[in-house]
Coordinates of C-alpha atoms in Angstrom, one line a residue:
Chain A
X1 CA 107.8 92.2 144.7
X2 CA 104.2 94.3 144.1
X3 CA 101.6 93.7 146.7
X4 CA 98.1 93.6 145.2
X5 CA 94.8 93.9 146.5
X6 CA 91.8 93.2 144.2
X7 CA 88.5 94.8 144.7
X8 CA 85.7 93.1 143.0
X9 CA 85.0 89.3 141.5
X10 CA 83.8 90.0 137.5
X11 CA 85.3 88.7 134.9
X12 CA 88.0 91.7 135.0
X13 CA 88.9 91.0 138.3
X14 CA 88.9 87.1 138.0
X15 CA 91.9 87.3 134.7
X16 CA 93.7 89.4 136.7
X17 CA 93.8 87.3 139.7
X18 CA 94.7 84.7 137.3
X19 CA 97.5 86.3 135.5
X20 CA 99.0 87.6 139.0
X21 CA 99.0 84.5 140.5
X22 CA 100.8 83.4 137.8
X23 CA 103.4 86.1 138.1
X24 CA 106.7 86.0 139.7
X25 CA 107.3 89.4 141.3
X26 CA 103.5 90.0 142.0
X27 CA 102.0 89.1 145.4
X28 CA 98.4 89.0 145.7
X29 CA 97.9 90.4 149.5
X30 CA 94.4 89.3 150.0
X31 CA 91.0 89.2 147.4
X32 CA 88.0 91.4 148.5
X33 CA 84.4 91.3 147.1
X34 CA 81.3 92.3 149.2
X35 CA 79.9 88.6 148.8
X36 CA 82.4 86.0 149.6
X37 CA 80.7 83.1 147.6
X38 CA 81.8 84.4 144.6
X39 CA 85.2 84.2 145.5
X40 CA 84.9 81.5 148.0
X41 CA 86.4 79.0 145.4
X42 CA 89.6 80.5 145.6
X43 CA 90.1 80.4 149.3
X44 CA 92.5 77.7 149.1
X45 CA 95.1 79.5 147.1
X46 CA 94.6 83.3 148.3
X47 CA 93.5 85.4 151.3
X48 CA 89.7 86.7 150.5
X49 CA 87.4 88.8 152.6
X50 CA 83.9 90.4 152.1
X51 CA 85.1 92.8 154.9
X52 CA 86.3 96.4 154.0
X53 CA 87.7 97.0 157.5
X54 CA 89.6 93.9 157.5
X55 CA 91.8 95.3 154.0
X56 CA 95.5 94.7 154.4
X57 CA 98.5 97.0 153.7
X58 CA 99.7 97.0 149.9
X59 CA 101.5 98.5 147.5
X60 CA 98.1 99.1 145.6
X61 CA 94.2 98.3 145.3
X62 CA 93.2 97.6 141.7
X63 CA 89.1 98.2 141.6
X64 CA 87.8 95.9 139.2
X65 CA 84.1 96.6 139.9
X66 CA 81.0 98.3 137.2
X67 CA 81.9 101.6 136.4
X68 CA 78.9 102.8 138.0
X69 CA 80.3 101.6 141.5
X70 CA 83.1 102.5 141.2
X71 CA 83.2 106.2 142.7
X72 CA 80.8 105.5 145.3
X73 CA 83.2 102.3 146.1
X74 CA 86.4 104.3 146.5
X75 CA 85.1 106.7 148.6
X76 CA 84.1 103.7 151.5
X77 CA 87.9 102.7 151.0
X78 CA 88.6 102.7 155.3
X79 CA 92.0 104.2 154.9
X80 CA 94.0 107.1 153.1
X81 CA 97.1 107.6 151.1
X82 CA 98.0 104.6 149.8
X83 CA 97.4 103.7 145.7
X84 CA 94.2 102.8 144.3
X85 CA 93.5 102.6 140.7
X86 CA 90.4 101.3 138.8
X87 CA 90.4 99.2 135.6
X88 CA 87.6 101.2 133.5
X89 CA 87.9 102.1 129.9
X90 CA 85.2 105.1 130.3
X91 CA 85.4 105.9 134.1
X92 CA 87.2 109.1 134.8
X93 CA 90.4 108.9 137.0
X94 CA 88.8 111.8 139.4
X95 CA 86.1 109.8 140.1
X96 CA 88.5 107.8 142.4
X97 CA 88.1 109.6 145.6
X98 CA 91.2 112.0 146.5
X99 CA 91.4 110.7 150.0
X100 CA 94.1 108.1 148.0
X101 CA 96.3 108.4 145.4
X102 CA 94.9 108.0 142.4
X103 CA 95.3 106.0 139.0
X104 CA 94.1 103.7 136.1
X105 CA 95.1 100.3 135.0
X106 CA 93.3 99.7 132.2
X107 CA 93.3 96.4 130.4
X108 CA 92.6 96.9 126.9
X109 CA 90.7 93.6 125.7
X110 CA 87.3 92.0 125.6
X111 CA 87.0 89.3 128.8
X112 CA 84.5 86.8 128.8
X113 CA 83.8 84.2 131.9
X114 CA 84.5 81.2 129.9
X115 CA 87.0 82.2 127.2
X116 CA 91.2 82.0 128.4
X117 CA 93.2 84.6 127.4
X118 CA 96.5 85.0 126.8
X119 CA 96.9 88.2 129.3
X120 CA 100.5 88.4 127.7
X121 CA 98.8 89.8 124.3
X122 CA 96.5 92.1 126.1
X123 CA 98.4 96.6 126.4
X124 CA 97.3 97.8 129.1
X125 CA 96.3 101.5 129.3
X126 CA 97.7 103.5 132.5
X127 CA 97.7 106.7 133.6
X128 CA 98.2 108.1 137.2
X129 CA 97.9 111.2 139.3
X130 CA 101.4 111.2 141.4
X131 CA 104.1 110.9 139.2
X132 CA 105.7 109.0 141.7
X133 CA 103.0 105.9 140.8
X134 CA 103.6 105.6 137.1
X135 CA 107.0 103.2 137.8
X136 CA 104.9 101.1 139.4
X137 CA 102.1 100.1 137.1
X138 CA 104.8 100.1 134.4
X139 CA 106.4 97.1 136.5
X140 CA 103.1 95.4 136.8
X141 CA 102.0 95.6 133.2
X142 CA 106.1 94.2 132.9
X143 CA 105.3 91.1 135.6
X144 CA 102.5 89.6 133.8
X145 CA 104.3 90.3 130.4
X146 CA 102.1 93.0 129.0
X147 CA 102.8 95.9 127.2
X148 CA 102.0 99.0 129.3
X149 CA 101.0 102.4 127.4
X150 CA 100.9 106.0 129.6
X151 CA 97.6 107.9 128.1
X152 CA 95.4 110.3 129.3
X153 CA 91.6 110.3 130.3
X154 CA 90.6 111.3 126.8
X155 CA 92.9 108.8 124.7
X156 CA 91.8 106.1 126.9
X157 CA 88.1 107.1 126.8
X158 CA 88.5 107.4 122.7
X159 CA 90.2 103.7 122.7
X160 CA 87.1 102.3 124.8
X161 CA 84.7 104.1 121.8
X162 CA 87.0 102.1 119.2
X163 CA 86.8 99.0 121.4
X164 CA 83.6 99.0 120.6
X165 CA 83.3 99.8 117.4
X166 CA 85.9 97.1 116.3
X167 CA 85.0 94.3 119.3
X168 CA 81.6 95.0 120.4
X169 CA 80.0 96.0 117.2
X170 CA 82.2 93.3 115.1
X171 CA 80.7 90.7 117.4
X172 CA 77.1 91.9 117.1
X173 CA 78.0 91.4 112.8
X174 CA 79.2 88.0 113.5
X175 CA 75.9 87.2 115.2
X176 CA 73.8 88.6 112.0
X177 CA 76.2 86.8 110.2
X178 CA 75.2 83.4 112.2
X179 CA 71.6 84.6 112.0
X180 CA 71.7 84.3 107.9
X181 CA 73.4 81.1 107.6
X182 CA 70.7 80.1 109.7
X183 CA 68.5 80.7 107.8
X184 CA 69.3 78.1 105.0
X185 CA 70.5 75.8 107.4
X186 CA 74.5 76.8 106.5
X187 CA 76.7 75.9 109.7
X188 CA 78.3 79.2 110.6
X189 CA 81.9 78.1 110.9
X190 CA 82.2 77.7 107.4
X191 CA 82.9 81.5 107.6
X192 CA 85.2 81.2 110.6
X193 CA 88.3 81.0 108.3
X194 CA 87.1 84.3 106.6
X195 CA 86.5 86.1 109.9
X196 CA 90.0 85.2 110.7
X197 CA 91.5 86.2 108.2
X198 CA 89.7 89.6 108.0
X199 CA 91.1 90.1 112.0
X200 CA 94.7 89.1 110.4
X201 CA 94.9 91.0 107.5
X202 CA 94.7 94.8 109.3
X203 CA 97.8 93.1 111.5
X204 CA 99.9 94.1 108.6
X205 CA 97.8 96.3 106.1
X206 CA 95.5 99.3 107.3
X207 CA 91.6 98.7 107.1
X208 CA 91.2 101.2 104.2
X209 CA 93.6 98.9 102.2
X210 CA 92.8 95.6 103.0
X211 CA 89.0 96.6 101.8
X212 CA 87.2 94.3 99.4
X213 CA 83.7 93.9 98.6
X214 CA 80.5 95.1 96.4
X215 CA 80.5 98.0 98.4
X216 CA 83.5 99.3 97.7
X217 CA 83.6 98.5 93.7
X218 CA 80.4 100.4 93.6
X219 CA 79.3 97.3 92.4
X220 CA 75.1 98.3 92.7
X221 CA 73.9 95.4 91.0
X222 CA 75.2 92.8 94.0
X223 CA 74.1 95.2 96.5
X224 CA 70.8 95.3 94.7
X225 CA 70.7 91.9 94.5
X226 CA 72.1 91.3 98.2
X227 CA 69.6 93.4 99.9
X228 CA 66.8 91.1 98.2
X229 CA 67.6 88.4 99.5
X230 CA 67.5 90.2 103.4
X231 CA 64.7 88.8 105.1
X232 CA 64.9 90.9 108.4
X233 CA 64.2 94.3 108.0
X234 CA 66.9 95.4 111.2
X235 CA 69.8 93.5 108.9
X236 CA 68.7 95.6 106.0
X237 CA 69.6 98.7 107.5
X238 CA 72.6 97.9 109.0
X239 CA 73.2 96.6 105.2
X240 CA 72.6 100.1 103.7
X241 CA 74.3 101.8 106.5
X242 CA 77.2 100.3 106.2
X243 CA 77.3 100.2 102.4
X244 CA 77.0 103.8 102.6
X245 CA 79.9 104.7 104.7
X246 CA 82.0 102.0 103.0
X247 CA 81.0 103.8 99.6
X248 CA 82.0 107.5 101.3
X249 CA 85.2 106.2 102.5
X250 CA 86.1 104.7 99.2
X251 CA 84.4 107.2 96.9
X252 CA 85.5 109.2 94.0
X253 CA 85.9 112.4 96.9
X254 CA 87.3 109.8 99.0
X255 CA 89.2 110.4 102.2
X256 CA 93.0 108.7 101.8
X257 CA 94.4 106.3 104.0
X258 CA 95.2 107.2 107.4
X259 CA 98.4 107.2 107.6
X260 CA 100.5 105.6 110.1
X261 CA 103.7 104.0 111.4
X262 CA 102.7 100.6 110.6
X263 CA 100.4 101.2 107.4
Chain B
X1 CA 96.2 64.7 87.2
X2 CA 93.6 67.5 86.8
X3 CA 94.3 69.7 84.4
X4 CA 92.9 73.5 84.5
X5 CA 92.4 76.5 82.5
X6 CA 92.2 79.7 84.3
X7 CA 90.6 82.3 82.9
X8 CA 91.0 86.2 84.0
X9 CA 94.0 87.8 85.8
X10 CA 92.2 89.1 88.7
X11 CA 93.0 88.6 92.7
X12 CA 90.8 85.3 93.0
X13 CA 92.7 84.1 89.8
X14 CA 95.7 85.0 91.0
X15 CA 95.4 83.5 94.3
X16 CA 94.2 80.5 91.9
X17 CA 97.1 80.1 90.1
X18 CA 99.5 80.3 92.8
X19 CA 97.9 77.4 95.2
X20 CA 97.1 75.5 91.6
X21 CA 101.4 75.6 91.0
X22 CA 102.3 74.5 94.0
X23 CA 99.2 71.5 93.9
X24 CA 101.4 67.9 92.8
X25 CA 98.2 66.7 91.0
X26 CA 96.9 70.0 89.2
X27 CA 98.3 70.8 85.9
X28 CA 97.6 74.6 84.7
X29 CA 97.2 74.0 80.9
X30 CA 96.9 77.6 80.2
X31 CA 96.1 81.1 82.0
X32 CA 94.1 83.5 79.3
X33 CA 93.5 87.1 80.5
X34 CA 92.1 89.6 77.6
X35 CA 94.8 92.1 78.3
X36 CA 98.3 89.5 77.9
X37 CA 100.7 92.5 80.1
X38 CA 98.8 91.8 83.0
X39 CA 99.5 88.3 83.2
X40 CA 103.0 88.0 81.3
X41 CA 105.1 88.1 84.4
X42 CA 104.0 84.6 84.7
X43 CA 105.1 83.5 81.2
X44 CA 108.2 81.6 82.2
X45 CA 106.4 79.4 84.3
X46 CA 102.8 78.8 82.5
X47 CA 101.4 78.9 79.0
X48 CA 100.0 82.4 78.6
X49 CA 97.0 83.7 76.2
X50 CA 95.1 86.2 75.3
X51 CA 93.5 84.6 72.5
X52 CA 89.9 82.2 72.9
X53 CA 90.4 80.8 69.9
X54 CA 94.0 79.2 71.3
X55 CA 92.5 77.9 74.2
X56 CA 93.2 74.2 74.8
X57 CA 91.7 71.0 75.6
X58 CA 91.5 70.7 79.7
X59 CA 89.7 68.9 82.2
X60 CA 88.4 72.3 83.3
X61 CA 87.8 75.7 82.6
X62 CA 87.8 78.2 85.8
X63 CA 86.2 81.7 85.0
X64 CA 87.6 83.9 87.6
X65 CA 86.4 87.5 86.2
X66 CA 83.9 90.2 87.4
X67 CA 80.6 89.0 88.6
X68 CA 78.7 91.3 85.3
X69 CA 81.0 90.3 82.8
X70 CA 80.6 86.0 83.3
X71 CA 77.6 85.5 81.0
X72 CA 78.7 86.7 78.4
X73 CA 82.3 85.8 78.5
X74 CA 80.9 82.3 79.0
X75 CA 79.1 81.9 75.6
X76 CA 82.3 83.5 73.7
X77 CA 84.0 80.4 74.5
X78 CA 84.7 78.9 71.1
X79 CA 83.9 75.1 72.5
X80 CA 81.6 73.3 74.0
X81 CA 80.7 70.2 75.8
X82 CA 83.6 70.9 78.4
X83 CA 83.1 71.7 82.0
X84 CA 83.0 75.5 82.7
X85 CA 82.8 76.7 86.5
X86 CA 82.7 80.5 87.8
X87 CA 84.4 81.5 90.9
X88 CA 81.5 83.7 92.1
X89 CA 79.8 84.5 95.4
X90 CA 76.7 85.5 94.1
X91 CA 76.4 84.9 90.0
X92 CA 73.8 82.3 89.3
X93 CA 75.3 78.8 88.1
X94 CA 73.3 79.1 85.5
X95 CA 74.5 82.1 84.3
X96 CA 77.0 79.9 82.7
X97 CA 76.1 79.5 79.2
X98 CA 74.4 76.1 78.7
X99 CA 76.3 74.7 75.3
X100 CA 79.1 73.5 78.3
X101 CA 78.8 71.8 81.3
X102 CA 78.6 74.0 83.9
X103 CA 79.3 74.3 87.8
X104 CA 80.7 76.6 90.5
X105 CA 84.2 76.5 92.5
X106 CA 83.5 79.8 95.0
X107 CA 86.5 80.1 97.3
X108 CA 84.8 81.6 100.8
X109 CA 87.7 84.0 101.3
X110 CA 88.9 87.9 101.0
X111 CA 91.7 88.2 98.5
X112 CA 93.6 91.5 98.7
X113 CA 96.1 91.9 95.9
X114 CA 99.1 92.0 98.9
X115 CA 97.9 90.2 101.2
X116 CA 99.4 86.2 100.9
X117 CA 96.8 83.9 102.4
X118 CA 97.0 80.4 103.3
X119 CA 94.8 78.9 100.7
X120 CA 94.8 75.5 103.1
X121 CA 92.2 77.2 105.1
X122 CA 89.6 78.5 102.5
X123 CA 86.6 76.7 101.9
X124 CA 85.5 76.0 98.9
X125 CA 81.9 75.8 97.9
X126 CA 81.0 73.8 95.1
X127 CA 77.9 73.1 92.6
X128 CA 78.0 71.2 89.3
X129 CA 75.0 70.6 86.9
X130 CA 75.6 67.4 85.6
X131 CA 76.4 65.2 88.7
X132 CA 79.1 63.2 87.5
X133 CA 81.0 66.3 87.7
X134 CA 81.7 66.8 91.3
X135 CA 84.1 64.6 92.0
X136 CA 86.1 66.6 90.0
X137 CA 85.6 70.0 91.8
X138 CA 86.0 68.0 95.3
X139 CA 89.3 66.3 93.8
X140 CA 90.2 69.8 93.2
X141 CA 89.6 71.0 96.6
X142 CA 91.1 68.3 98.1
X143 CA 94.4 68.5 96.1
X144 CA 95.2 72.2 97.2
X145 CA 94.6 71.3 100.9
X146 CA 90.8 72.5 101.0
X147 CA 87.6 71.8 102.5
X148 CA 84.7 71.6 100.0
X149 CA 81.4 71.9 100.6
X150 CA 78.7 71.2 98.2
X151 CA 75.9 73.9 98.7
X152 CA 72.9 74.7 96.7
X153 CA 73.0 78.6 94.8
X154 CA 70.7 80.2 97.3
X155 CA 72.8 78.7 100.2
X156 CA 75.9 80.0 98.5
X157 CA 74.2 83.6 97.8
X158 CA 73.3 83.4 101.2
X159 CA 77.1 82.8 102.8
X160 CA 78.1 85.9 100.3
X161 CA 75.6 88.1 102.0
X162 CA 76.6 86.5 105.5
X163 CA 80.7 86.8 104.5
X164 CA 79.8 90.7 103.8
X165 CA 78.6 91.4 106.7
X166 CA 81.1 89.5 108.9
X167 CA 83.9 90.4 106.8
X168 CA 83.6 93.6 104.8
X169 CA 81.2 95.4 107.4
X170 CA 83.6 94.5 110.2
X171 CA 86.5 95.6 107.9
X172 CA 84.6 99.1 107.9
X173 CA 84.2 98.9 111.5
X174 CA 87.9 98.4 111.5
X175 CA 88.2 101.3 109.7
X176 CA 86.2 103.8 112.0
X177 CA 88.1 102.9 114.9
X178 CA 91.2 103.4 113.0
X179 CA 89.5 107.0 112.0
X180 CA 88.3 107.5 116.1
X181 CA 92.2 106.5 117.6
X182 CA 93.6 108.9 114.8
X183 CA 91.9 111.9 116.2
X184 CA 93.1 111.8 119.5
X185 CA 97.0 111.0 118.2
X186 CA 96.4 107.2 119.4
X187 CA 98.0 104.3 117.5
X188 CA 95.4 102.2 116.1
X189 CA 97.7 99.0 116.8
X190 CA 97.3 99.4 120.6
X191 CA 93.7 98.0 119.3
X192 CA 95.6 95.3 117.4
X193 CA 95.1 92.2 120.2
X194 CA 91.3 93.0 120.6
X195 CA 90.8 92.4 117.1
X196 CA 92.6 89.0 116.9
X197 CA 91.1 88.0 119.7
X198 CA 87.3 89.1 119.5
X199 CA 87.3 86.4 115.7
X200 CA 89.4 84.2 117.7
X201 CA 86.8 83.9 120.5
X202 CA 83.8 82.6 118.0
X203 CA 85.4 80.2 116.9
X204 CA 84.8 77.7 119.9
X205 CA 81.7 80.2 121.2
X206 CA 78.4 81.2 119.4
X207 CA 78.8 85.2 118.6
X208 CA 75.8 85.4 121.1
X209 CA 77.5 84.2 123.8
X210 CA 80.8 86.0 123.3
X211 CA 79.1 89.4 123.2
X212 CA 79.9 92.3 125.9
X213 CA 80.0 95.7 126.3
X214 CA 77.9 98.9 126.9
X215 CA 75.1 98.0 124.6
X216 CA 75.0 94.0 126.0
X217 CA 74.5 95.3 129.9
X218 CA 72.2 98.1 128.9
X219 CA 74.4 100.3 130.5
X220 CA 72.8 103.7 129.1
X221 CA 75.5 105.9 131.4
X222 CA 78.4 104.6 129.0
X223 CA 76.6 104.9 125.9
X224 CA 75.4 108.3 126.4
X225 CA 78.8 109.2 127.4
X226 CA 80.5 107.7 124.4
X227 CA 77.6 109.3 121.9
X228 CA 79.0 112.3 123.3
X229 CA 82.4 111.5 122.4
X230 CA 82.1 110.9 118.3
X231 CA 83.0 113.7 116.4
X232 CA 81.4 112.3 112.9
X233 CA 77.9 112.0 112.3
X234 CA 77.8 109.1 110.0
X235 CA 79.8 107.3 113.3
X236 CA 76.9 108.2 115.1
X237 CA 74.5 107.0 113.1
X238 CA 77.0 103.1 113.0
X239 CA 77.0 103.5 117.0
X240 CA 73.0 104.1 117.6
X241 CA 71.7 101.7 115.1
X242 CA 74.3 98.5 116.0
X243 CA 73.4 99.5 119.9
X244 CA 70.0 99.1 119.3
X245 CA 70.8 95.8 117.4
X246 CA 72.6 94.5 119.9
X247 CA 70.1 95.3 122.9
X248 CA 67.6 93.6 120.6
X249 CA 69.3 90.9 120.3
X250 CA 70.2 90.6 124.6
X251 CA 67.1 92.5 125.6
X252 CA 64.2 91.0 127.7
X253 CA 62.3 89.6 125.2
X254 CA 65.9 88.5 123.4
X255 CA 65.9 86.0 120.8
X256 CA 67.5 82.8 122.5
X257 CA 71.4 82.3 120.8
X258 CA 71.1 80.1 117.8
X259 CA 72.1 76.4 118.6
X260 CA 74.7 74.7 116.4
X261 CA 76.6 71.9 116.5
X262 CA 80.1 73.7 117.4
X263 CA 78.1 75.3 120.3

């Protein structure tokens, strides 16, 4: 049995209580966040507290506060020793104050307030700075059926860059996306099979293969043609921006395929 | 019984043919490519051609070739009065010479030559000419297990601009983070759950409301600090203009998220 203590009530924090809860050989000690009506809702089902002196004895505290905090935070932390790990992509493990033990538990997915998650699916990033500590985040990634992967600071801080390249940025292309059908009155989720399928196809085929498109045939007459019927001057450039670097990854001097295990 | 012509031996064509042979009330008269070898693997199972002049009488005649080469492939068909439809995204109806009856039957989908889709879920957008006409394109749809949806050419030009950016674009974006994990020796399939589920989440939420990340919170700390991070200019230059699109479109003065039915 693991002994938890969560730190913090965002969206982070709240599908992790969810997914421990859930979990057979995880117990969650008590919940913490500096204002209890956030949290206040789950009183019925799990020990919470606004109260940093009142923190209970656990096997470890997972911070899941804004990475801003999250320095200042540890170092209020009213005892010494024990494990506390935050849950940043882009937050240094130093910046957890030495006073504890030190490590990261980083879940490696996009959480929103209102959209359930299958935490099963989501690999969680760890890394730690007593050896002695790894065994135990590997058997909490294992309890809520994750996949756990040991990096360092720099691989995980390079996955959160292509987290947002591939989640963040992909989003803010589904929103132009929605933005253009809306402007001929098209509903949206007529492309919802496409964007699907887009997501699927790198599951088995790498990005550079599974690439289609005017952009890549060179094809200047469509593009032409494409970028005439833009009516916002913002979508245009991300139009020729990303034509561009599709044409220079696909080009005659092309780079090849990356290649790896799965490709 | 519908029966069908296709003509050209590209992916859409091929993808064609195969959801067309396993259709109980579609009948594939003939498939004509100009070049016979690359469609001769197929000549145990359909009537092959390479000749226009041995083209036969069909209910329809589906033009699934290169976007530049439609026009005038369409008025070297050596009959007329018979319905002609492209497969095209963005090639005017009316591109289609006039001496037939003419019409589109765009499948909203990616085909990759490897990639097997499930043809169930594509969408089919569909325009005719002469009205009496599109039952036959919907009975079409219908009888490979599709959706039609009967769009005017600018609303269909219009999802083909949308599609690239949503699927294309994002395939790109795909491909940088592939090109970011690479460089620090990460597997790019750790990213593999993100993606699934950041197209899985718009399809019950507007891409506005699903968005988060650095560039959502305005949290300039993270985004100098990943800036910092890219190796490759031309990443750069992806990063700093889709941040400032995506604080444009959360900012202060946001635009408010796009209402839609599915909302």
């Amino acid at each position: 049995m693991i002994s938890v203590v969560i730190l913090g009530a965002g969206n982070v924090a709240t599908h992790l209580y969810k997914a421990f809860r859930n979990a057979e050989n995880i117990e969650i000690t008590q919940w913490y966040n500096r204002s209890r009506s956030a949290i206040s809702s789950y009183a019925n089902t799990v020990e919470i507290t606004d109260k940093l002196e009142d923190l209970k004895e656990a096997n470890l505290y997972i911070i899941a506060i804004s990475d801003d905090c999250i320095a200042e935070f540890s170092s209020e932390l009213p005892f010494k020793d024990r494990f506390v790990v935050h849950t940043s992509g882009s937050v240094a493990m130093h910046d957890i104050d030495k006073k504890n033990q030190i490590g990261v538990f980083y879940p490696l997915q996009s959480f929103s307030k209102n959209a359930e998650i299958d935490f099963s699916e989501v690999p969680i990033c760890i890394e730690v700075y007593e050896k002695e500590n790894l065994q135990l985040l590997k058997d909490l990634a294992q309890a809520v059926g994750c996949k756990a992967h040991k990096i360092t600071t720099e691989q995980r801080q390079t996955l959160h860059l292509a987290a947002v390249f591939v989640n963040n940025f992909t989003n803010q292309l589904y929103r132009i996306g929605h933005e253009i059908c809306e402007t001929k009155n098209i509903e949206f989720n007529i492309l919802h099979p496409l964007i699907e399928e887009t997501a699927k196809k790198i599951q088995h085929m790498s990005p550079f293969m599974a690439q289609t498109g005017p952009a890549k045939r060179h094809d200047k007459k469509t593009i032409k043609r494409q970028l005439k019927l833009i009516e916002k001057d913002s979508h245009a450039s991300i139009y020729k921006l990303l034509t561009a670097s599709i044409k220079s990854t696909h080009g005659f001097n092309s780079p090849k395929p990356i290649k790896t295990t799965k490709d």
